[in-house]
Amino acid sequence: MDVLQELETRREAARMGGGAKRIAAQHSKGKLTARERIELLLDADSFEEFDMFVAHRCTDFGMEKERPAGDGVVTGWGTINGRLVYVFSQDFTVMGGSVSETHGQKICKIMDMAIQNGAPIIGINDSGGARIQEGVASLAAYGEVFQRNITASGVVPQISLIMGPTAGGAVYSPAMTDFIFMVKDSSYMFVTGPDVVKTVTNEQVTAEELGGAGTHTRKSSVADAAFENDVEAIAEVRRLIDFLPLHNRQKPPVRPFFDDVNRIEESLDTLVPDNPNMPYDMKELITKLADEGDFYEIQEEFAKNILTGFIRLEGSTVGVVANQPMVLAGCLDIDASRKAARFVRFCDAFDIPILTLVDVPGFLPGTSQEYAGVIKHGAKLLFAYGEATVPKVTVITRKAYGGAYVVMSSKHLRGDFNYAWPTSEIAVMGAKGATEIIHRADAGDPEKIAKHTKDYEDRFANPFVAAEKGVIDEVIMPQSTRKRICRAFASLRTKKVQTPWKKHDNIPL
Ligand code: HXC
């Protein structure tokens, strides 16, 4: 009986983490505790804990006197809507969630199991960084976690929740995961904090400005989404997991759906305005194509000229990449190319088919783009599409000009179905620009220029020249787009592509 009692007593002590006072301090910052977060993340009663009694081995600085059970991180596995996931959740109430040798070993243990068993890893980060008293042992622990992030990349989905401080080299573990979600006002990520920044560059900046959720979702694109509080962020991770396969050898999950595959959307026939320079909202098209209008957007706040995210068609996950004419006329620039390229590569790694919706006037011109390397960054998206072997269905709604036409999952990059709406214009550039170049001699004669422009429009401002050449498979009615793309993806479920052997490619980084 005594041993049973001892187990309960020890468990109770471990569950209390850093004690009632520190738990209250955590709550007063609007943050949940490590265990509360796991409870919300996983299905009720599904959590199985590992290593609850692990304690650190440090004997420097009097550390042997304080050896809390669990060592500042709660690890284990459970289910999200019945599907297996592995999780670690750093406990800020225990030595600031700092990473010791044993803390790192706990994380590595569940990462190894996730890789072996083929299930996602969800990391909840809330930590003061390397356990200062342990010195290099703590750095080594981080290094071991980093290596596993790399090994797991493309094998199982990795999702990071940033729910407190994440500073110094510690940021590099989340940075290598597939998705990073932050919580507004209570989380930050930076390589060097405000004090060091002040000393080195003389910039005065708060932690929030330097590395808060707003900075990383809008400016740096380090994070994929920001949420109001822990509860909302965790609920969104559950929703995201529902879209993803558990590992790279599994098809994405098929969910029950209640939307008619043959649904006709007559409003789409008038989505594209008569005036080619008028914008329209590409999100409207995405939600009208998706099962039940459900679009899970990734990086909503960054490079808004391109949209990325997940929808379902006939219950199966599809990744969507779409130019957004409402922002910068939907052109491709460095940020948009990077954002979409990473998304395309995620989809390809996890066997998620890609739907591309095209209305792109070209790449954004300018010295700032060229100096910052738009050539290399634009090439990332081109490369990502070209190497992707998952089913690829493309619909051109309006403009598909120049290099951007080729980049956006064209036939030439092994697009499987390349559809165009009757409103499409597939050309080297817009009619006005084209006329000014090929009829430079008539530049002083507005009448002649107008006629040349009209001639160019008549020839190229339509999908039929491309359709005659077979680089468009079919010109389709906008209203029937959902039906057409659902049938296309259904026909591609058994797609197989052989590629020549290579160790790995050399995507322009
Ligand atoms: C050991 C730590 C700790 C750490 C915090 N604590 N960080 N213990 N190692 N790195 C402990 C504190 O002593 C305190 O213990 C408790 O956690 C809570 O910390 P507070 O400072 O009271 O909390 P708060 O005021 O909220 O400040 C949080 C903080 C601050 C901003 C994170 O604690 C801080 O600046 N910590 C040090 C951060 C740091 O420099 N880390 C090393 C970064 S370099 P008690 O007992 O009082 O509750 C790094 C390299 C990784 O991480 C390299 C990987 C390759």
Coordinates of C-alpha atoms and ligand atoms in Angstrom, one line a residue:
M1 CA 0.0 0.0 0.0
D2 CA 2.8 2.4 0.9
V3 CA 4.4 2.1 -2.6
L4 CA 1.0 2.8 -4.2
Q5 CA 0.7 5.8 -2.0
E6 CA 4.3 6.9 -2.9
L7 CA 3.5 6.8 -6.6
E8 CA 0.5 9.0 -6.1
T9 CA 2.4 11.4 -3.9
R10 CA 5.3 11.6 -6.5
R11 CA 2.8 12.1 -9.3
E12 CA 1.1 14.8 -7.5
A13 CA 4.4 16.6 -6.8
A14 CA 5.3 16.3 -10.5
R15 CA 2.0 17.6 -11.6
M16 CA 2.4 20.7 -9.5
G17 CA 5.5 21.7 -11.5
G18 CA 7.1 24.8 -9.9
G19 CA 4.4 25.1 -7.3
A20 CA 1.2 27.1 -6.7
K21 CA 2.9 30.5 -6.6
R22 CA 4.6 30.1 -10.0
I23 CA 1.5 28.6 -11.5
A24 CA -0.4 31.7 -10.4
A25 CA 2.3 33.9 -11.9
Q26 CA 1.9 32.0 -15.2
H27 CA -1.9 32.5 -15.1
S28 CA -1.5 36.2 -14.3
K29 CA 0.4 36.6 -17.5
G30 CA -2.6 35.2 -19.4
K31 CA -0.7 32.0 -20.0
L32 CA -1.8 28.4 -19.4
T33 CA 0.5 25.9 -17.7
A34 CA 2.3 23.2 -19.7
R35 CA -0.2 20.6 -18.6
E36 CA -3.3 22.7 -19.2
R37 CA -2.0 23.3 -22.7
I38 CA -1.6 19.5 -23.4
E39 CA -5.0 18.9 -21.9
L40 CA -6.6 21.3 -24.4
L41 CA -4.6 20.1 -27.3
L42 CA -5.3 16.4 -27.0
D43 CA -8.6 14.4 -27.0
A44 CA -9.9 14.0 -23.5
D45 CA -8.1 11.4 -21.4
S46 CA -5.8 10.5 -24.3
F47 CA -2.6 11.8 -23.0
E48 CA 0.0 9.2 -21.9
E49 CA 3.0 10.8 -20.2
F50 CA 6.7 9.8 -20.6
D51 CA 9.5 10.5 -18.1
M52 CA 7.4 12.2 -15.4
F53 CA 10.0 11.6 -12.8
V54 CA 13.1 12.5 -14.8
A55 CA 15.3 14.9 -12.9
H56 CA 18.5 16.7 -13.9
R57 CA 22.0 15.5 -13.0
C58 CA 23.7 18.9 -12.5
T59 CA 25.7 19.4 -9.4
D60 CA 27.1 22.8 -10.0
F61 CA 25.9 26.0 -8.3
G62 CA 24.1 24.0 -5.6
M63 CA 21.7 22.5 -8.2
E64 CA 21.8 19.1 -6.6
K65 CA 19.5 20.5 -3.9
E66 CA 16.7 21.3 -6.3
R67 CA 15.7 18.4 -8.6
P68 CA 12.1 18.9 -9.6
A69 CA 10.4 15.8 -11.2
G70 CA 10.0 16.2 -14.9
D71 CA 12.8 18.8 -15.3
G72 CA 10.7 21.5 -16.8
V73 CA 9.1 19.8 -19.7
V74 CA 6.0 17.5 -20.0
T75 CA 6.3 14.9 -22.8
G76 CA 4.3 12.1 -24.2
W77 CA 1.7 11.2 -26.8
G78 CA -2.1 11.2 -27.3
T79 CA -4.6 11.8 -30.0
I80 CA -6.3 14.6 -31.9
N81 CA -9.7 13.6 -33.2
G82 CA -8.5 10.0 -32.7
R83 CA -5.2 10.4 -34.6
L84 CA -1.8 9.8 -32.9
V85 CA 0.5 12.8 -32.2
Y86 CA 3.6 13.2 -30.0
V87 CA 3.9 16.3 -27.9
F88 CA 6.3 18.2 -25.6
S89 CA 5.3 21.2 -23.5
Q90 CA 7.9 23.2 -21.7
D91 CA 6.9 24.1 -18.1
F92 CA 7.9 27.7 -17.4
T93 CA 7.1 27.3 -13.7
V94 CA 10.1 24.9 -13.4
M95 CA 13.3 26.8 -13.7
G96 CA 11.8 29.0 -16.4
G97 CA 11.3 25.9 -18.7
S98 CA 15.0 26.1 -19.3
V99 CA 16.7 23.3 -21.3
S100 CA 19.0 21.0 -19.4
E101 CA 20.7 17.9 -20.6
T102 CA 17.9 15.7 -19.3
H103 CA 15.1 18.1 -20.5
G104 CA 16.6 17.8 -24.0
Q105 CA 16.8 14.0 -23.7
K106 CA 13.1 13.9 -22.8
I107 CA 12.2 15.9 -26.0
C108 CA 14.5 13.7 -28.1
K109 CA 12.9 10.5 -26.8
I110 CA 9.4 11.5 -28.0
M111 CA 10.8 12.9 -31.3
D112 CA 12.5 9.6 -32.0
M113 CA 9.3 7.7 -31.3
A114 CA 7.3 10.0 -33.5
I115 CA 9.7 9.5 -36.4
Q116 CA 9.7 5.7 -35.9
N117 CA 6.0 5.4 -35.5
G118 CA 5.1 8.0 -38.1
A119 CA 3.1 10.6 -36.2
P120 CA 3.4 14.4 -36.0
I121 CA 5.4 16.2 -33.4
I122 CA 3.8 19.2 -31.7
G123 CA 6.2 21.3 -29.6
I124 CA 4.9 23.9 -27.1
N125 CA 7.7 26.3 -26.4
D126 CA 7.8 28.4 -23.2
S127 CA 11.4 28.6 -22.0
G128 CA 14.1 30.9 -20.7
G129 CA 16.5 29.0 -23.0
A130 CA 19.7 27.1 -22.2
R131 CA 19.8 26.1 -18.4
I132 CA 22.5 28.6 -17.5
Q133 CA 23.9 26.4 -14.7
E134 CA 24.6 23.5 -17.1
G135 CA 26.6 25.3 -19.6
V136 CA 27.7 23.2 -22.6
A137 CA 25.5 20.2 -21.6
S138 CA 22.5 22.4 -22.3
L139 CA 23.9 23.5 -25.7
A140 CA 24.5 19.9 -26.5
A141 CA 20.9 19.1 -25.6
Y142 CA 19.7 21.8 -28.1
G143 CA 22.0 20.4 -30.7
E144 CA 20.4 16.9 -30.3
V145 CA 17.0 18.3 -30.7
F146 CA 18.0 20.3 -33.8
Q147 CA 19.3 17.2 -35.5
R148 CA 16.0 15.4 -34.9
N149 CA 14.1 18.4 -36.3
I150 CA 16.2 17.9 -39.4
T151 CA 15.8 14.1 -39.5
A152 CA 12.0 14.5 -39.0
S153 CA 11.6 17.2 -41.7
G154 CA 9.6 15.8 -44.5
V155 CA 9.0 12.5 -42.6
V156 CA 6.4 13.6 -40.1
P157 CA 4.7 17.1 -39.8
Q158 CA 6.3 19.2 -37.1
I159 CA 4.3 22.1 -35.5
S160 CA 5.6 24.6 -33.0
L161 CA 3.5 26.7 -30.7
I162 CA 5.4 29.6 -29.2
M163 CA 3.7 30.5 -25.9
G164 CA 6.4 32.4 -24.0
P165 CA 10.0 33.4 -24.5
T166 CA 12.1 31.7 -27.2
A167 CA 15.4 33.4 -27.5
G168 CA 19.0 32.8 -28.7
G169 CA 19.8 29.6 -30.5
A170 CA 16.6 28.1 -29.0
V171 CA 14.7 29.7 -31.9
Y172 CA 16.3 27.4 -34.4
S173 CA 14.3 24.3 -33.3
P174 CA 10.9 25.9 -34.1
A175 CA 12.5 27.5 -37.2
M176 CA 13.1 24.1 -38.7
T177 CA 9.6 22.9 -38.1
D178 CA 6.8 23.1 -40.7
F179 CA 4.5 25.6 -39.0
I180 CA 5.0 28.1 -36.2
F181 CA 2.0 29.5 -34.3
M182 CA 2.5 32.4 -31.9
V183 CA 0.3 34.0 -29.2
K184 CA -0.1 37.8 -29.3
D185 CA 1.5 39.7 -26.4
S186 CA 2.8 36.7 -24.5
S187 CA 5.3 35.2 -26.9
Y188 CA 8.4 36.3 -28.6
M189 CA 11.3 34.9 -30.6
F190 CA 14.6 36.5 -31.3
V191 CA 18.2 35.5 -31.8
T192 CA 19.5 38.4 -29.6
G193 CA 17.3 40.3 -27.2
P194 CA 16.5 44.0 -26.9
D195 CA 19.5 44.7 -24.5
V196 CA 22.1 43.2 -26.8
V197 CA 20.5 45.0 -29.7
K198 CA 20.8 48.3 -27.9
T199 CA 24.5 47.7 -27.1
V200 CA 25.4 46.5 -30.6
T201 CA 23.3 48.7 -32.9
N202 CA 22.0 51.4 -30.5
E203 CA 18.5 50.6 -31.5
Q204 CA 15.8 50.9 -28.8
V205 CA 13.2 48.2 -29.3
T206 CA 10.9 46.3 -27.0
A207 CA 10.7 42.5 -27.0
E208 CA 7.3 42.7 -28.6
E209 CA 8.5 44.9 -31.5
L210 CA 11.7 42.9 -31.9
G211 CA 10.2 39.4 -31.9
G212 CA 6.5 39.4 -31.1
A213 CA 3.7 37.7 -33.0
G214 CA 3.0 40.8 -35.1
T215 CA 6.6 41.1 -36.2
H216 CA 6.9 37.5 -37.2
T217 CA 3.6 37.1 -39.0
R218 CA 3.8 40.4 -40.9
K219 CA 7.4 41.4 -41.3
S220 CA 9.8 38.4 -41.0
S221 CA 7.4 35.6 -42.0
V222 CA 9.1 33.4 -39.3
A223 CA 5.6 32.6 -37.9
D224 CA 2.6 31.3 -39.9
A225 CA -0.1 32.6 -37.7
A226 CA -0.8 34.6 -34.5
F227 CA -3.6 34.1 -32.1
E228 CA -5.2 36.1 -29.3
N229 CA -4.5 33.5 -26.5
D230 CA -3.3 30.0 -25.7
V231 CA -6.8 28.5 -26.1
E232 CA -7.3 29.8 -29.6
A233 CA -3.9 28.9 -30.8
I234 CA -4.3 25.3 -29.5
A235 CA -7.7 25.0 -31.1
E236 CA -6.2 26.0 -34.5
V237 CA -3.5 23.4 -34.2
R238 CA -6.1 20.7 -33.7
R239 CA -7.9 22.1 -36.9
L240 CA -4.6 22.1 -38.8
I241 CA -3.7 18.5 -37.8
D242 CA -7.1 17.4 -39.3
F243 CA -5.8 18.5 -42.7
L244 CA -2.5 16.7 -42.5
P245 CA -1.4 13.1 -43.0
L246 CA 0.4 11.6 -40.0
H247 CA 3.6 10.9 -42.0
N248 CA 5.0 11.1 -45.5
R249 CA 3.9 7.6 -46.6
Q250 CA 0.3 8.1 -45.8
K251 CA -2.3 9.9 -47.9
P252 CA -3.9 13.0 -46.3
P253 CA -7.0 12.1 -44.3
V254 CA -10.4 11.9 -45.9
R255 CA -13.1 13.5 -43.8
P256 CA -16.9 13.1 -44.3
F257 CA -18.2 15.9 -46.5
F258 CA -21.6 17.3 -47.1
D259 CA -21.0 19.5 -50.1
D260 CA -22.1 18.5 -53.7
V261 CA -19.1 17.7 -55.9
N262 CA -21.1 18.9 -58.9
R263 CA -22.1 22.1 -57.2
I264 CA -22.5 24.9 -59.9
E265 CA -21.5 28.4 -58.8
E266 CA -23.0 30.8 -61.2
S267 CA -21.6 33.8 -59.4
L268 CA -18.2 32.8 -60.6
D269 CA -19.1 33.6 -64.2
T270 CA -19.0 37.3 -63.1
L271 CA -16.2 37.2 -60.6
V272 CA -13.6 38.6 -63.0
P273 CA -14.5 42.2 -63.8
D274 CA -14.7 43.4 -67.4
N275 CA -12.0 46.0 -66.8
P276 CA -8.7 44.0 -66.7
N277 CA -7.2 46.4 -64.3
M278 CA -10.0 46.0 -61.7
P279 CA -9.1 43.8 -58.8
Y280 CA -11.4 41.1 -57.3
D281 CA -11.0 38.9 -54.3
M282 CA -9.4 35.6 -55.1
K283 CA -10.4 34.3 -51.6
E284 CA -14.0 34.3 -52.8
L285 CA -13.0 31.8 -55.5
I286 CA -11.2 29.6 -53.1
T287 CA -14.1 29.4 -50.6
K288 CA -16.6 28.8 -53.4
L289 CA -14.5 25.8 -54.6
A290 CA -13.8 24.3 -51.2
D291 CA -16.0 21.7 -49.5
E292 CA -18.3 23.7 -47.1
G293 CA -16.3 26.9 -47.9
D294 CA -13.6 25.9 -45.4
F295 CA -10.2 27.5 -46.2
Y296 CA -7.4 27.1 -43.7
E297 CA -5.1 29.9 -44.5
I298 CA -1.3 29.8 -43.9
Q299 CA 0.7 33.1 -43.5
E300 CA -2.5 35.2 -44.0
E301 CA -0.7 38.3 -42.8
F302 CA 2.4 38.1 -44.9
A303 CA 2.9 38.7 -48.7
K304 CA -0.8 39.1 -49.2
N305 CA -0.4 39.2 -52.9
I306 CA -0.3 35.4 -52.8
L307 CA -2.7 33.1 -50.8
T308 CA -1.6 29.8 -49.4
G309 CA -3.6 27.3 -47.4
F310 CA -5.6 24.1 -47.2
I311 CA -9.1 23.2 -48.4
R312 CA -10.8 19.9 -48.9
L313 CA -12.3 18.6 -52.1
E314 CA -14.5 15.5 -51.8
G315 CA -13.2 15.3 -48.2
S316 CA -9.5 15.1 -49.2
T317 CA -7.0 17.8 -48.3
V318 CA -5.7 20.0 -51.2
G319 CA -3.1 22.7 -50.8
V320 CA -4.0 26.0 -52.6
V321 CA -1.7 28.6 -54.0
A322 CA -3.4 31.6 -55.5
N323 CA -2.4 35.0 -56.8
Q324 CA -4.4 37.7 -55.0
P325 CA -5.3 40.6 -57.5
M326 CA -6.4 42.7 -54.5
V327 CA -2.8 43.3 -53.4
L328 CA -0.1 44.5 -55.7
A329 CA -2.3 43.3 -58.6
G330 CA -1.3 39.8 -57.6
C331 CA 2.2 40.1 -58.9
L332 CA 5.0 37.8 -57.7
D333 CA 7.7 39.4 -55.6
I334 CA 10.4 38.0 -53.2
D335 CA 8.1 37.6 -50.3
A336 CA 5.3 35.9 -52.3
S337 CA 7.8 33.6 -54.0
R338 CA 9.3 32.5 -50.7
K339 CA 6.0 32.0 -49.0
A340 CA 4.5 30.0 -51.8
A341 CA 7.6 28.0 -52.5
R342 CA 7.8 26.7 -48.9
F343 CA 4.1 25.9 -48.9
V344 CA 4.4 23.9 -52.2
R345 CA 7.4 22.0 -50.8
F346 CA 5.4 21.1 -47.7
C347 CA 2.6 19.8 -49.8
D348 CA 4.9 17.8 -52.0
A349 CA 6.7 16.3 -49.1
F350 CA 3.5 15.1 -47.5
D351 CA 1.7 14.0 -50.6
I352 CA -0.9 16.8 -50.6
P353 CA -2.2 17.6 -54.1
I354 CA -1.8 21.3 -55.2
L355 CA -4.5 23.5 -56.7
T356 CA -3.0 26.7 -58.3
L357 CA -5.3 29.6 -59.2
V358 CA -3.5 32.1 -61.5
D359 CA -4.0 35.8 -62.1
V360 CA -0.5 37.2 -62.3
P361 CA 0.7 40.2 -64.2
G362 CA 4.4 39.2 -63.7
F363 CA 7.2 39.8 -61.3
L364 CA 7.3 43.1 -59.3
P365 CA 9.9 45.4 -61.0
G366 CA 12.4 47.6 -59.1
T367 CA 15.9 48.0 -57.7
S368 CA 14.8 46.8 -54.2
Q369 CA 13.6 43.6 -55.6
E370 CA 16.6 43.0 -57.8
Y371 CA 19.1 44.0 -55.2
A372 CA 17.5 41.7 -52.7
G373 CA 17.7 38.8 -55.2
V374 CA 14.3 38.4 -56.7
I375 CA 16.1 36.1 -59.3
K376 CA 17.0 33.6 -56.7
H377 CA 13.8 33.9 -54.7
G378 CA 11.5 33.7 -57.7
A379 CA 13.5 30.7 -58.7
K380 CA 12.5 29.0 -55.5
L381 CA 8.9 28.9 -56.5
L382 CA 9.7 27.8 -60.0
F383 CA 11.9 25.1 -58.6
A384 CA 9.3 24.0 -56.0
Y385 CA 6.6 23.6 -58.6
G386 CA 8.8 21.8 -61.1
E387 CA 10.1 19.3 -58.6
A388 CA 6.7 18.6 -57.1
T389 CA 5.3 15.2 -58.1
V390 CA 2.0 15.4 -56.3
P391 CA -1.2 15.9 -58.5
K392 CA -1.1 19.5 -59.8
V393 CA -4.3 21.2 -61.1
T394 CA -4.1 24.8 -62.3
V395 CA -6.8 27.2 -63.2
I396 CA -6.0 30.5 -64.9
T397 CA -8.7 33.0 -64.2
R398 CA -7.3 36.1 -65.9
K399 CA -3.7 37.2 -66.4
A400 CA -0.8 34.8 -66.9
Y401 CA 2.0 36.8 -68.2
G402 CA 5.6 36.2 -68.9
G403 CA 7.9 34.2 -66.6
A404 CA 5.2 34.2 -63.9
Y405 CA 2.9 32.3 -66.3
V406 CA 5.5 29.5 -66.4
V407 CA 6.2 29.6 -62.7
M408 CA 2.6 29.2 -61.6
S409 CA 2.3 25.5 -62.1
S410 CA 2.2 25.7 -65.9
K411 CA 2.0 22.7 -68.2
H412 CA 5.7 23.0 -68.7
L413 CA 6.4 22.3 -65.0
R414 CA 4.5 19.0 -65.3
G415 CA 1.1 20.5 -64.5
D416 CA -1.4 17.6 -64.8
F417 CA -4.6 19.6 -65.5
N418 CA -4.2 23.1 -66.8
Y419 CA -7.5 24.8 -67.1
A420 CA -8.3 28.4 -68.2
W421 CA -11.4 30.5 -67.8
P422 CA -12.6 32.3 -71.0
T423 CA -11.4 35.5 -69.3
S424 CA -7.8 34.3 -69.4
E425 CA -5.0 36.3 -71.1
I426 CA -1.9 34.2 -71.6
A427 CA 0.9 36.3 -73.1
V428 CA 4.4 37.5 -72.7
M429 CA 3.1 40.7 -71.2
G430 CA 0.1 43.1 -71.2
A431 CA -1.0 44.4 -74.6
K432 CA 0.0 48.0 -73.9
G433 CA 3.5 47.1 -72.8
A434 CA 3.9 44.7 -75.7
T435 CA 2.8 47.3 -78.3
E436 CA 5.2 49.9 -76.9
I437 CA 8.1 47.5 -77.5
I438 CA 7.2 46.0 -80.9
H439 CA 5.9 49.2 -82.4
R440 CA 8.4 51.6 -80.9
A441 CA 8.5 53.5 -84.3
D442 CA 4.9 54.5 -83.9
A443 CA 5.3 55.7 -80.3
G444 CA 4.4 59.3 -81.3
D445 CA 1.1 58.3 -82.9
P446 CA -1.6 57.5 -80.3
E447 CA -4.0 56.3 -83.0
K448 CA -1.6 53.8 -84.4
I449 CA -0.6 52.6 -80.9
A450 CA -4.3 52.1 -80.0
K451 CA -4.8 50.0 -83.1
H452 CA -1.7 47.9 -82.4
T453 CA -2.8 47.4 -78.8
K454 CA -6.2 46.3 -80.0
D455 CA -4.6 43.9 -82.4
Y456 CA -2.4 42.4 -79.7
E457 CA -5.3 42.1 -77.4
D458 CA -7.4 40.4 -80.0
R459 CA -4.6 37.9 -80.6
F460 CA -3.4 37.2 -77.1
A461 CA -6.0 38.5 -74.5
N462 CA -7.7 35.1 -74.5
P463 CA -7.0 31.5 -73.7
F464 CA -7.4 30.2 -77.2
V465 CA -3.9 30.6 -78.6
A466 CA -2.6 28.7 -75.6
A467 CA -5.4 26.1 -76.0
E468 CA -4.5 25.7 -79.6
K469 CA -1.0 24.8 -78.6
G470 CA -2.1 22.4 -76.0
V471 CA -0.5 24.2 -73.1
I472 CA -4.0 24.7 -71.7
D473 CA -5.9 21.4 -71.6
E474 CA -9.3 22.9 -71.6
V475 CA -11.1 26.2 -71.5
I476 CA -13.8 25.8 -68.8
M477 CA -16.8 27.7 -67.6
P478 CA -16.1 29.5 -64.3
Q479 CA -19.4 28.2 -62.8
S480 CA -18.3 24.5 -63.3
T481 CA -14.8 24.9 -61.8
R482 CA -15.5 22.9 -58.6
K483 CA -16.8 20.0 -60.5
R484 CA -13.9 20.1 -63.0
I485 CA -11.2 20.3 -60.4
C486 CA -12.8 17.6 -58.2
R487 CA -12.9 15.2 -61.2
A488 CA -9.3 16.1 -62.1
F489 CA -8.0 15.4 -58.6
A490 CA -10.1 12.2 -58.4
S491 CA -8.5 11.0 -61.6
L492 CA -5.0 11.7 -60.2
R493 CA -5.2 9.6 -57.1
T494 CA -3.0 6.9 -58.5
K495 CA -0.5 9.3 -60.1
K496 CA 3.1 8.1 -60.0
V497 CA 6.1 9.9 -61.4
Q498 CA 9.6 8.5 -61.8
T499 CA 12.5 10.9 -61.3
P500 CA 16.2 10.3 -61.9
W501 CA 18.3 9.3 -58.8
K502 CA 19.9 12.1 -56.9
K503 CA 21.0 12.5 -53.3
H504 CA 19.0 15.7 -53.1
D505 CA 18.4 18.7 -55.3
N506 CA 20.1 22.0 -54.9
I507 CA 17.1 24.4 -54.7
P508 CA 18.4 28.0 -54.9
L509 CA 18.3 29.0 -51.2
Ligands
HXC1 C1 18.0 28.6 -15.6 C2 16.3 30.1 -15.7 C3 16.6 30.5 -17.0 C4 17.7 29.8 -17.6 C5 14.9 31.6 -16.4 N1 15.2 30.9 -15.3 N2 15.7 31.4 -17.4 N3 17.0 29.2 -15.0 N4 18.4 28.9 -16.9 N5 18.0 30.1 -18.8 C6 14.5 30.8 -14.1 C7 14.7 32.0 -13.2 O1 15.9 31.9 -12.4 C8 13.5 32.0 -12.3 O2 13.6 31.1 -11.3 C9 12.4 31.4 -13.3 O3 13.2 30.7 -14.3 C10 11.6 32.4 -13.9 O4 12.4 33.4 -14.5 P1 12.1 35.0 -14.2 O5 13.3 35.7 -14.7 O6 11.7 35.2 -12.9 O7 10.9 35.2 -15.2 P2 10.5 36.4 -16.1 O8 10.7 37.7 -15.3 O9 9.2 36.2 -16.7 O10 11.7 36.5 -17.3 C11 11.8 35.4 -18.2 C12 13.1 35.6 -19.0 C13 14.3 35.7 -18.0 C14 13.0 36.8 -19.9 C15 13.2 34.3 -19.9 O11 14.2 34.6 -17.0 C16 15.6 35.6 -18.7 O12 16.1 36.5 -19.3 N6 16.2 34.4 -18.6 C17 17.5 34.1 -19.1 C18 17.4 34.0 -20.6 C19 18.7 33.6 -21.2 O13 19.6 34.4 -21.3 N7 18.8 32.3 -21.6 C20 20.0 31.8 -22.2 C21 19.8 32.3 -23.7 S1 21.0 31.6 -24.7 P3 12.8 31.1 -9.9 O14 13.4 30.1 -9.1 O15 13.0 32.5 -9.4 O16 11.4 30.9 -10.3 C22 20.3 30.2 -25.2 C23 21.2 29.5 -26.1 C24 20.5 28.3 -26.7 O17 19.3 29.8 -24.8 C25 21.6 27.8 -27.6 C26 21.1 26.6 -28.4 C27 22.2 26.2 -29.4

